[in-house]
């Protein structure tokens, strides 16, 4: 079967806007090529970064970020691609009118179509290697071998077409924060769990009661498979759903690695699902959106504890405010 790749050229800032545009068309499976993800590796910011980086990879470090979506080659999808291109032109016009704020550059937003043959689904695996994401957790793809040290927790994962390999700043920020705040007796709710990586991380760190919620049925399937793979099915339940709608669960930690607008939408509900001394961990937030999201979280009656940053991304860690001793 033949496919068409729709590759959209943007800036790092433009990635979020383009991803949201594609989501509006019901496209929630994309491949993001962001060369700035190499920065930490190239700058040797962590002791567990690679000792060797292929020169071909280094030579590509200054390329534009791209967002790719794949479509079966048929008339219906050709029409859909044309509609997306029109919306991209409208998005660029909105940027030029400063609808996103003065000085915001979403990039060229140039969309090219590239014919591809079956097999593109597995091409990304070549760049997914074992990586130590936190002080204790190493994320390892199922197809790679890894000799763990005695103090390491190995999280084995096959993300499939679901988001979440631990290598993106937003995911690693959440994992590091979980490692910092989580105690074994705590209950954890992972909203928008994707591949299940955060829920599984909580289980490996000793938590025995974890609920992962995901709207995408394909991601739900992948997450459940990864839970079984890591032998934590007794502790982790994956549930299909839209944010916390219809969910009856009280957690000590609510973690949400989502886009900034969804974090803002979730904040009031997250507070209702938190225990008295609970912690709300949110990420997927560009630093330029930090103040906007922090305000929404504060308006939902949270107190901000910290806002760790990594590259152009941040996480916002908060706890519910207390009023006159009443929760």
Tab-separated table of C-alpha atoms in Angstrom:
chain	number	residue	atom	x	y	z
A	1	UNK	CA	0.000	0.000	0.000
A	2	UNK	CA	1.282	3.510	-0.805
A	3	UNK	CA	1.073	6.487	1.527
A	4	UNK	CA	1.560	10.239	1.397
A	5	UNK	CA	3.630	12.059	3.992
A	6	UNK	CA	2.476	15.603	4.704
A	7	UNK	CA	5.584	17.329	6.064
A	8	UNK	CA	5.084	20.794	7.564
A	9	UNK	CA	8.094	23.043	8.182
A	10	UNK	CA	7.809	25.255	11.257
A	11	UNK	CA	9.772	26.680	14.168
A	12	UNK	CA	9.928	25.106	17.611
A	13	UNK	CA	7.228	27.584	18.647
A	14	UNK	CA	5.161	26.606	15.614
A	15	UNK	CA	5.126	22.910	16.520
A	16	UNK	CA	2.376	23.380	19.086
A	17	UNK	CA	0.193	25.493	16.774
A	18	UNK	CA	0.542	23.015	13.892
A	19	UNK	CA	-0.128	20.042	16.167
A	20	UNK	CA	-3.314	21.710	17.416
A	21	UNK	CA	-4.398	22.455	13.836
A	22	UNK	CA	-3.939	18.787	12.920
A	23	UNK	CA	-5.848	17.723	16.032
A	24	UNK	CA	-8.749	19.887	14.854
A	25	UNK	CA	-8.845	17.636	11.779
A	26	UNK	CA	-8.844	14.549	14.005
A	27	UNK	CA	-5.175	13.780	13.295
A	28	UNK	CA	-3.531	12.821	16.577
A	29	UNK	CA	-0.693	10.641	15.277
A	30	UNK	CA	2.211	12.732	14.040
A	31	UNK	CA	5.986	12.497	13.871
A	32	UNK	CA	7.858	15.562	15.170
A	33	UNK	CA	11.448	16.101	14.081
A	34	UNK	CA	12.850	18.792	16.376
A	35	UNK	CA	16.643	19.217	16.022
A	36	UNK	CA	16.824	21.126	19.314
A	37	UNK	CA	16.194	17.780	21.034
A	38	UNK	CA	19.885	17.153	20.318
A	39	UNK	CA	21.026	20.159	22.367
A	40	UNK	CA	21.413	18.381	25.692
A	41	UNK	CA	23.296	15.526	24.062
A	42	UNK	CA	25.617	17.805	22.101
A	43	UNK	CA	26.303	20.003	25.143
A	44	UNK	CA	26.898	17.024	27.464
A	45	UNK	CA	24.598	18.493	30.099
A	46	UNK	CA	24.075	15.151	31.858
A	47	UNK	CA	26.516	12.443	32.872
A	48	UNK	CA	24.356	9.854	31.159
A	49	UNK	CA	24.428	11.513	27.735
A	50	UNK	CA	25.887	9.608	24.813
A	51	UNK	CA	29.668	9.214	24.531
A	52	UNK	CA	29.346	9.150	20.772
A	53	UNK	CA	27.063	11.040	18.412
A	54	UNK	CA	27.045	10.162	14.733
A	55	UNK	CA	28.506	12.952	12.575
A	56	UNK	CA	25.571	12.720	10.171
A	57	UNK	CA	23.270	13.576	13.073
A	58	UNK	CA	25.445	16.542	14.039
A	59	UNK	CA	25.305	17.875	10.481
A	60	UNK	CA	21.490	17.946	10.633
A	61	UNK	CA	21.306	19.872	13.911
A	62	UNK	CA	20.538	23.209	12.251
A	63	UNK	CA	17.606	22.022	10.148
A	64	UNK	CA	14.043	23.274	10.598
A	65	UNK	CA	11.677	21.434	12.899
A	66	UNK	CA	9.044	19.486	10.963
A	67	UNK	CA	5.736	17.848	11.801
A	68	UNK	CA	4.723	14.900	9.616
A	69	UNK	CA	1.406	13.129	9.262
A	70	UNK	CA	0.816	10.097	7.067
A	71	UNK	CA	-2.197	9.296	4.924
A	72	UNK	CA	-3.265	6.389	2.766
A	73	UNK	CA	-3.058	7.466	-0.841
A	74	UNK	CA	-6.708	7.966	-1.859
A	75	UNK	CA	-8.991	10.739	-3.128
A	76	UNK	CA	-10.574	11.412	0.263
A	77	UNK	CA	-7.199	12.025	1.899
A	78	UNK	CA	-6.010	14.173	-1.020
A	79	UNK	CA	-8.973	16.457	-0.325
A	80	UNK	CA	-8.154	16.459	3.396
A	81	UNK	CA	-4.533	17.410	2.714
A	82	UNK	CA	-5.691	20.313	0.536
A	83	UNK	CA	-7.939	21.547	3.367
A	84	UNK	CA	-5.049	21.351	5.830
A	85	UNK	CA	-2.852	23.408	3.491
A	86	UNK	CA	-5.521	26.119	3.341
A	87	UNK	CA	-5.727	26.192	7.138
A	88	UNK	CA	-1.939	26.480	7.335
A	89	UNK	CA	-2.049	29.557	5.103
A	90	UNK	CA	-4.715	31.032	7.399
A	91	UNK	CA	-2.535	30.217	10.413
A	92	UNK	CA	0.405	32.031	8.825
A	93	UNK	CA	-1.811	35.044	8.118
A	94	UNK	CA	-2.944	35.096	11.754
A	95	UNK	CA	0.696	35.080	12.853
A	96	UNK	CA	1.486	38.019	10.556
A	97	UNK	CA	-1.405	39.961	12.115
A	98	UNK	CA	0.144	39.240	15.553
A	99	UNK	CA	-2.840	37.169	16.677
A	100	UNK	CA	-0.411	35.050	18.725
A	101	UNK	CA	1.448	38.041	20.140
A	102	UNK	CA	4.052	40.404	18.797
A	103	UNK	CA	7.256	38.784	17.594
A	104	UNK	CA	5.873	35.224	17.616
A	105	UNK	CA	7.339	33.263	14.686
A	106	UNK	CA	5.604	30.017	13.754
A	107	UNK	CA	8.005	29.401	10.878
A	108	UNK	CA	7.413	28.993	7.169
A	109	UNK	CA	4.454	26.630	7.678
A	110	UNK	CA	5.320	25.258	4.281
A	111	UNK	CA	3.617	21.919	3.643
A	112	UNK	CA	5.078	19.417	1.197
A	113	UNK	CA	3.666	16.065	0.173
A	114	UNK	CA	6.055	13.145	-0.208
A	115	UNK	CA	5.108	9.720	-1.598
A	116	UNK	CA	6.184	6.920	0.737
A	117	UNK	CA	5.864	3.159	0.647
A	118	UNK	CA	4.602	0.886	3.392
A	119	UNK	CA	7.154	0.541	6.202
A	120	UNK	CA	7.352	4.199	7.220
A	121	UNK	CA	5.671	3.245	10.528
A	122	UNK	CA	8.885	1.632	11.810
A	123	UNK	CA	11.495	4.030	10.419
A	124	UNK	CA	11.625	6.117	13.614
A	125	UNK	CA	12.878	3.121	15.598
A	126	UNK	CA	16.409	3.705	14.328
A	127	UNK	CA	16.700	6.804	16.540
A	128	UNK	CA	15.110	5.388	19.710
A	129	UNK	CA	17.850	3.943	21.944
A	130	UNK	CA	18.038	3.186	25.691
A	131	UNK	CA	18.353	6.406	27.693
A	132	UNK	CA	18.623	7.265	31.386
A	133	UNK	CA	15.841	9.810	31.814
A	134	UNK	CA	15.965	10.362	35.590
A	135	UNK	CA	18.429	9.512	38.356
A	136	UNK	CA	16.897	6.044	38.608
A	137	UNK	CA	14.824	5.308	35.487
A	138	UNK	CA	16.209	4.065	32.186
A	139	UNK	CA	13.784	3.864	29.271
A	140	UNK	CA	14.543	1.007	26.902
A	141	UNK	CA	12.706	0.146	23.668
A	142	UNK	CA	11.637	-3.475	23.418
A	143	UNK	CA	13.939	-4.180	20.479
A	144	UNK	CA	17.154	-3.011	22.215
A	145	UNK	CA	19.381	-4.817	24.751
A	146	UNK	CA	20.520	-3.061	27.940
A	147	UNK	CA	22.599	-4.164	30.952
A	148	UNK	CA	21.113	-2.353	33.935
A	149	UNK	CA	23.152	-1.215	36.936
A	150	UNK	CA	21.973	-2.365	40.380
A	151	UNK	CA	20.383	0.990	41.264
A	152	UNK	CA	18.586	1.477	37.938
A	153	UNK	CA	14.907	0.878	37.182
A	154	UNK	CA	14.449	-0.229	33.570
A	155	UNK	CA	11.206	0.784	31.880
A	156	UNK	CA	10.717	-1.249	28.730
A	157	UNK	CA	8.412	0.288	26.187
A	158	UNK	CA	7.068	-0.010	22.684
A	159	UNK	CA	5.349	3.325	22.032
A	160	UNK	CA	3.827	2.153	18.756
A	161	UNK	CA	1.950	5.125	17.344
A	162	UNK	CA	1.318	6.581	20.829
A	163	UNK	CA	3.212	9.588	22.149
A	164	UNK	CA	5.727	9.003	24.908
A	165	UNK	CA	9.239	7.559	24.780
A	166	UNK	CA	10.685	9.585	27.670
A	167	UNK	CA	13.169	11.374	25.432
A	168	UNK	CA	11.118	14.539	24.943
A	169	UNK	CA	11.621	17.306	27.502
A	170	UNK	CA	7.956	17.364	28.514
A	171	UNK	CA	7.923	13.650	29.361
A	172	UNK	CA	11.278	13.676	31.147
A	173	UNK	CA	10.205	16.701	33.226
A	174	UNK	CA	7.176	14.727	34.420
A	175	UNK	CA	9.241	11.624	35.153
A	176	UNK	CA	11.815	13.575	37.150
A	177	UNK	CA	9.069	15.326	39.111
A	178	UNK	CA	7.336	12.027	39.865
A	179	UNK	CA	10.631	10.666	41.160
A	180	UNK	CA	10.987	13.739	43.390
A	181	UNK	CA	7.486	13.814	44.928
A	182	UNK	CA	6.162	10.251	44.750
A	183	UNK	CA	5.925	8.058	47.850
A	184	UNK	CA	4.986	4.371	47.536
A	185	UNK	CA	1.687	4.712	49.414
A	186	UNK	CA	0.415	7.416	47.050
A	187	UNK	CA	-2.306	7.010	44.408
A	188	UNK	CA	-1.514	8.464	40.972
A	189	UNK	CA	-3.746	9.528	38.074
A	190	UNK	CA	-2.069	10.049	34.688
A	191	UNK	CA	-4.363	12.097	32.436
A	192	UNK	CA	-3.607	11.680	28.732
A	193	UNK	CA	-1.321	8.730	29.437
A	194	UNK	CA	-0.291	8.053	25.825
A	195	UNK	CA	2.068	5.074	25.777
A	196	UNK	CA	1.649	4.681	29.544
A	197	UNK	CA	5.202	5.716	30.334
A	198	UNK	CA	4.352	7.967	33.307
A	199	UNK	CA	1.921	5.496	34.850
A	200	UNK	CA	4.501	2.727	34.521
A	201	UNK	CA	7.189	5.025	35.975
A	202	UNK	CA	5.015	5.549	39.048
A	203	UNK	CA	4.633	1.777	39.441
A	204	UNK	CA	8.379	1.164	39.115
A	205	UNK	CA	8.954	3.836	41.774
A	206	UNK	CA	6.828	1.806	44.171
A	207	UNK	CA	3.291	3.131	43.752
A	208	UNK	CA	0.620	0.421	43.935
A	209	UNK	CA	-2.533	2.252	42.746
A	210	UNK	CA	-2.311	4.088	39.413
A	211	UNK	CA	-4.986	5.075	36.900
A	212	UNK	CA	-4.072	6.126	33.372
A	213	UNK	CA	-6.690	7.875	31.225
A	214	UNK	CA	-6.396	8.233	27.437
A	215	UNK	CA	-8.919	9.350	24.804
A	216	UNK	CA	-7.242	7.620	21.831
A	217	UNK	CA	-8.276	3.923	21.647
A	218	UNK	CA	-5.056	3.012	19.797
A	219	UNK	CA	-2.994	4.605	22.575
A	220	UNK	CA	-5.092	2.777	25.184
A	221	UNK	CA	-4.174	-0.512	23.504
A	222	UNK	CA	-0.473	0.404	23.399
A	223	UNK	CA	-0.473	1.571	27.026
A	224	UNK	CA	-2.107	-1.656	28.229
A	225	UNK	CA	0.453	-3.710	26.308
A	226	UNK	CA	3.299	-1.706	27.890
A	227	UNK	CA	1.793	-2.183	31.350
A	228	UNK	CA	1.779	-5.953	30.791
A	229	UNK	CA	5.291	-5.820	29.348
A	230	UNK	CA	6.624	-4.180	32.522
A	231	UNK	CA	4.714	-6.606	34.775
A	232	UNK	CA	2.824	-3.853	36.613
A	233	UNK	CA	-0.728	-4.783	35.580
A	234	UNK	CA	-1.670	-5.428	39.221
A	235	UNK	CA	-0.916	-1.790	40.009
A	236	UNK	CA	-1.792	0.129	36.832
A	237	UNK	CA	-5.227	0.401	35.217
A	238	UNK	CA	-5.595	2.084	31.803
A	239	UNK	CA	-9.014	3.565	31.071
A	240	UNK	CA	-10.351	5.108	27.851
A	241	UNK	CA	-11.835	8.549	28.458
A	242	UNK	CA	-11.738	12.299	27.831
A	243	UNK	CA	-9.622	13.996	30.524
A	244	UNK	CA	-11.377	13.260	33.829
A	245	UNK	CA	-14.975	13.268	32.579
A	246	UNK	CA	-16.966	10.558	34.324
A	247	UNK	CA	-13.933	9.450	36.364
A	248	UNK	CA	-14.509	8.643	40.033
A	249	UNK	CA	-10.984	8.507	41.423
A	250	UNK	CA	-9.159	10.476	44.114
A	251	UNK	CA	-5.378	10.679	43.712
A	252	UNK	CA	-2.421	11.970	45.699
A	253	UNK	CA	-0.744	13.000	42.445
A	254	UNK	CA	-2.413	14.016	39.183
A	255	UNK	CA	0.066	14.176	36.305
A	256	UNK	CA	-0.857	15.585	32.901
A	257	UNK	CA	1.590	15.838	30.004
A	258	UNK	CA	-0.702	17.625	27.543
A	259	UNK	CA	-0.788	20.731	25.369
A	260	UNK	CA	-1.039	23.981	27.319
A	261	UNK	CA	-4.708	24.615	26.490
A	262	UNK	CA	-5.685	21.163	27.747
A	263	UNK	CA	-3.721	21.701	30.967
A	264	UNK	CA	-5.688	24.912	31.508
A	265	UNK	CA	-8.958	23.085	30.825
A	266	UNK	CA	-8.013	20.250	33.154
A	267	UNK	CA	-6.861	22.326	36.146
A	268	UNK	CA	-10.255	22.763	37.935
A	269	UNK	CA	-11.075	19.077	37.483
A	270	UNK	CA	-7.606	18.051	38.659
A	271	UNK	CA	-8.185	19.855	41.940
A	272	UNK	CA	-11.445	17.978	42.505
A	273	UNK	CA	-9.663	14.668	41.943
A	274	UNK	CA	-6.775	15.436	44.311
A	275	UNK	CA	-6.460	14.330	47.913
A	276	UNK	CA	-6.023	16.965	50.634
A	277	UNK	CA	-2.217	17.155	50.370
A	278	UNK	CA	-2.137	16.303	46.665
A	279	UNK	CA	0.257	17.432	43.944
A	280	UNK	CA	-0.687	18.504	40.394
A	281	UNK	CA	2.129	17.921	37.867
A	282	UNK	CA	1.482	19.428	34.438
A	283	UNK	CA	3.737	19.680	31.396
A	284	UNK	CA	3.602	19.988	27.615
A	285	UNK	CA	3.901	23.756	28.171
A	286	UNK	CA	6.132	26.041	26.106
A	287	UNK	CA	7.970	28.523	28.327
A	288	UNK	CA	6.327	31.397	26.446
A	289	UNK	CA	2.948	30.023	27.639
A	290	UNK	CA	4.160	29.593	31.226
A	291	UNK	CA	2.519	32.686	32.736
A	292	UNK	CA	-0.783	32.053	30.956
A	293	UNK	CA	-0.988	28.451	32.170
A	294	UNK	CA	0.250	29.314	35.675
A	295	UNK	CA	-2.521	31.923	35.972
A	296	UNK	CA	-5.161	29.358	34.945
A	297	UNK	CA	-3.809	26.910	37.523
A	298	UNK	CA	-3.840	29.596	40.220
A	299	UNK	CA	-7.390	30.561	39.210
A	300	UNK	CA	-8.334	26.904	39.802
A	301	UNK	CA	-7.302	27.467	43.446
A	302	UNK	CA	-3.815	26.006	43.283
A	303	UNK	CA	-0.583	27.275	44.776
A	304	UNK	CA	2.454	26.990	42.471
A	305	UNK	CA	5.337	25.059	44.056
A	306	UNK	CA	7.884	25.199	41.258
A	307	UNK	CA	8.247	25.551	37.485
A	308	UNK	CA	11.190	23.462	36.267
A	309	UNK	CA	12.363	24.138	32.719
A	310	UNK	CA	14.137	22.110	30.055
A	311	UNK	CA	14.951	23.725	26.731
A	312	UNK	CA	11.880	25.651	25.574
A	313	UNK	CA	9.518	23.577	27.708
A	314	UNK	CA	8.439	23.694	31.322
A	315	UNK	CA	6.390	21.806	33.884
A	316	UNK	CA	4.213	23.470	36.515
A	317	UNK	CA	4.022	21.790	39.901
A	318	UNK	CA	1.184	22.918	42.181
A	319	UNK	CA	-0.806	21.965	45.252
A	320	UNK	CA	-4.363	22.934	46.253
A	321	UNK	CA	-4.717	26.109	48.288
A	322	UNK	CA	-6.197	25.918	51.763
A	323	UNK	CA	-8.695	28.477	53.018
A	324	UNK	CA	-9.305	28.970	56.742
A	325	UNK	CA	-8.187	25.435	57.368
A	326	UNK	CA	-10.837	24.051	54.997
A	327	UNK	CA	-9.764	22.079	51.929
